[in-house]
Coordinates of C-alpha atoms in Angstrom, one line a residue:
X15 CA -15.9 -2.4 -2.7
X16 CA -12.8 -3.0 -4.8
X17 CA -10.8 -6.1 -4.1
X18 CA -7.0 -5.7 -3.7
X19 CA -4.2 -8.1 -3.0
X20 CA -2.1 -6.0 -0.7
X21 CA -4.5 -3.5 0.9
X22 CA -7.9 -3.6 2.6
X23 CA -10.3 -0.7 2.6
X24 CA -13.3 0.1 4.7
X25 CA -15.4 3.3 4.9
X26 CA -17.1 4.2 8.2
X27 CA -19.2 7.3 7.9
X28 CA -16.9 10.1 6.6
X29 CA -13.7 8.1 7.2
X30 CA -12.0 5.5 5.0
X31 CA -9.6 3.1 6.6
X32 CA -6.8 1.7 4.4
X33 CA -5.0 -1.3 5.9
X34 CA -1.6 -2.4 4.5
X35 CA -2.2 -6.1 4.3
X36 CA 1.1 -8.0 4.0
X37 CA 1.6 -9.0 7.6
X38 CA 3.9 -11.9 6.7
X39 CA 6.3 -9.3 5.3
X40 CA 5.6 -6.8 8.0
X41 CA 3.6 -4.8 5.4
X42 CA 6.7 -4.0 3.4
X43 CA 5.8 -1.9 0.3
X44 CA 6.1 -3.6 -3.0
X45 CA 5.1 -2.4 -6.5
X46 CA 1.7 -4.0 -6.3
X47 CA 0.9 -2.3 -3.0
X48 CA 2.1 1.1 -4.4
X49 CA -0.2 0.5 -7.4
X50 CA -3.2 -0.4 -5.2
X51 CA -2.6 2.5 -2.9
X52 CA -2.5 4.9 -5.8
X53 CA -5.7 3.5 -7.2
X54 CA -7.5 3.7 -3.9
X55 CA -6.4 7.2 -3.1
X56 CA -7.5 8.3 -6.5
X57 CA -10.9 6.6 -5.9
X58 CA -11.2 8.2 -2.4
X59 CA -10.4 11.7 -3.8
X60 CA -13.5 11.5 -6.0
X61 CA -15.7 11.0 -2.9
X62 CA -16.4 14.4 -1.3
X63 CA -18.2 12.7 1.6
X64 CA -14.9 11.1 2.8
X65 CA -13.2 13.7 5.0
X66 CA -10.4 11.6 6.5
X67 CA -8.2 8.7 5.5
X68 CA -6.6 6.5 8.2
X69 CA -3.7 4.3 7.0
X70 CA -2.8 1.4 9.3
X71 CA -1.0 -2.0 9.0
X72 CA -2.2 -5.5 9.6
X73 CA -0.4 -7.7 12.1
X74 CA 2.4 -6.5 14.4
X75 CA 3.9 -3.8 12.2
X76 CA 2.6 -0.7 10.5
X77 CA 5.1 -0.9 7.7
X78 CA 8.7 -2.0 7.6
X79 CA 9.6 0.1 4.5
X80 CA 10.3 -1.1 1.0
X81 CA 10.4 -4.8 0.2
X82 CA 14.1 -4.8 -0.8
X83 CA 13.8 -8.5 -1.8
X84 CA 11.4 -7.7 -4.5
X85 CA 13.3 -4.6 -5.5
X86 CA 16.5 -6.7 -6.0
X87 CA 14.6 -9.1 -8.3
X88 CA 13.3 -6.2 -10.4
X89 CA 16.7 -4.5 -10.6
X90 CA 18.6 -4.9 -13.9
X91 CA 22.1 -4.0 -14.8
X92 CA 25.1 -3.4 -12.6
X93 CA 25.1 -1.4 -9.4
X94 CA 26.9 1.4 -11.3
X95 CA 24.1 1.4 -13.9
X96 CA 21.5 1.6 -11.2
X97 CA 23.3 4.4 -9.4

Protein backbone atom coordinates (compact mmCIF):
# COMPACT_ATOMS: atom_id res chain seq x y z
CA UNK A 1 0.00 0.00 0.00
CA UNK A 2 1.26 3.46 -0.89
CA UNK A 3 1.68 5.94 1.98
CA UNK A 4 0.28 9.42 1.43
CA UNK A 5 0.15 12.57 3.56
CA UNK A 6 -3.33 13.79 2.64
CA UNK A 7 -5.32 10.70 1.64
CA UNK A 8 -5.88 7.17 2.90
CA UNK A 9 -6.67 4.22 0.66
CA UNK A 10 -8.14 0.81 1.31
CA UNK A 11 -9.28 -1.88 -1.09
CA UNK A 12 -12.10 -4.22 -0.08
CA UNK A 13 -12.84 -6.80 -2.71
CA UNK A 14 -13.57 -4.94 -5.96
CA UNK A 15 -13.93 -1.54 -4.28
CA UNK A 16 -11.25 0.97 -3.37
CA UNK A 17 -12.07 3.55 -0.71
CA UNK A 18 -10.16 6.83 -0.89
CA UNK A 19 -10.46 9.00 2.21
CA UNK A 20 -9.56 12.69 2.11
CA UNK A 21 -7.52 12.95 5.31
CA UNK A 22 -7.13 16.57 6.41
CA UNK A 23 -9.90 16.69 9.04
CA UNK A 24 -8.30 19.64 10.84
CA UNK A 25 -8.89 21.68 7.63
CA UNK A 26 -12.27 20.05 6.89
CA UNK A 27 -10.49 18.12 4.11
CA UNK A 28 -9.84 21.27 2.09
CA UNK A 29 -7.99 20.37 -1.10
CA UNK A 30 -4.41 21.59 -1.37
CA UNK A 31 -1.80 20.93 -4.05
CA UNK A 32 -0.38 17.91 -2.20
CA UNK A 33 -3.82 16.30 -1.96
CA UNK A 34 -4.46 16.91 -5.68
CA UNK A 35 -1.11 15.29 -6.51
CA UNK A 36 -1.85 12.29 -4.30
CA UNK A 37 -5.36 11.88 -5.71
CA UNK A 38 -3.99 11.93 -9.25
CA UNK A 39 -1.34 9.34 -8.39
CA UNK A 40 -3.85 7.07 -6.67
CA UNK A 41 -6.49 7.30 -9.41
CA UNK A 42 -3.80 6.46 -11.99
CA UNK A 43 -2.74 3.48 -9.86
CA UNK A 44 -6.34 2.29 -9.46
CA UNK A 45 -7.01 2.62 -13.20
CA UNK A 46 -4.31 -0.01 -13.81
CA UNK A 47 -6.16 -2.55 -11.65
CA UNK A 48 -8.97 -4.18 -13.67
CA UNK A 49 -10.23 -5.98 -10.57
CA UNK A 50 -11.26 -2.64 -9.02
CA UNK A 51 -14.79 -1.95 -10.24
CA UNK A 52 -15.75 0.95 -7.97
CA UNK A 53 -14.05 3.83 -6.18
CA UNK A 54 -15.66 5.49 -3.16
CA UNK A 55 -14.32 8.89 -2.13
CA UNK A 56 -15.10 9.99 1.41
CA UNK A 57 -13.78 12.46 3.97
CA UNK A 58 -12.28 11.95 7.42
CA UNK A 59 -13.87 13.75 10.34
CA UNK A 60 -17.01 15.86 10.20
CA UNK A 61 -16.80 17.08 6.60
CA UNK A 62 -16.48 15.45 3.21
CA UNK A 63 -14.58 18.39 1.69
CA UNK A 64 -14.82 22.12 2.28
CA UNK A 65 -13.40 22.97 -1.16
CA UNK A 66 -10.03 24.46 -2.01
CA UNK A 67 -7.62 25.44 0.75
CA UNK A 68 -7.63 29.17 -0.03
CA UNK A 69 -5.02 29.85 2.66
CA UNK A 70 -2.48 27.72 0.81
CA UNK A 71 -3.57 29.12 -2.54
CA UNK A 72 -2.94 32.66 -1.28
CA UNK A 73 0.58 31.71 -0.17
CA UNK A 74 1.32 30.23 -3.59
CA UNK A 75 -0.07 33.19 -5.54
CA UNK A 76 2.47 35.60 -6.96
CA UNK A 77 1.94 38.94 -8.60
CA UNK A 78 -0.88 41.40 -8.27
CA UNK A 79 -4.56 40.50 -8.42
CA UNK A 80 -4.63 41.90 -11.96
CA UNK A 81 -1.75 39.59 -12.98
CA UNK A 82 -3.57 36.58 -11.57
CA UNK A 83 -6.84 37.53 -13.24
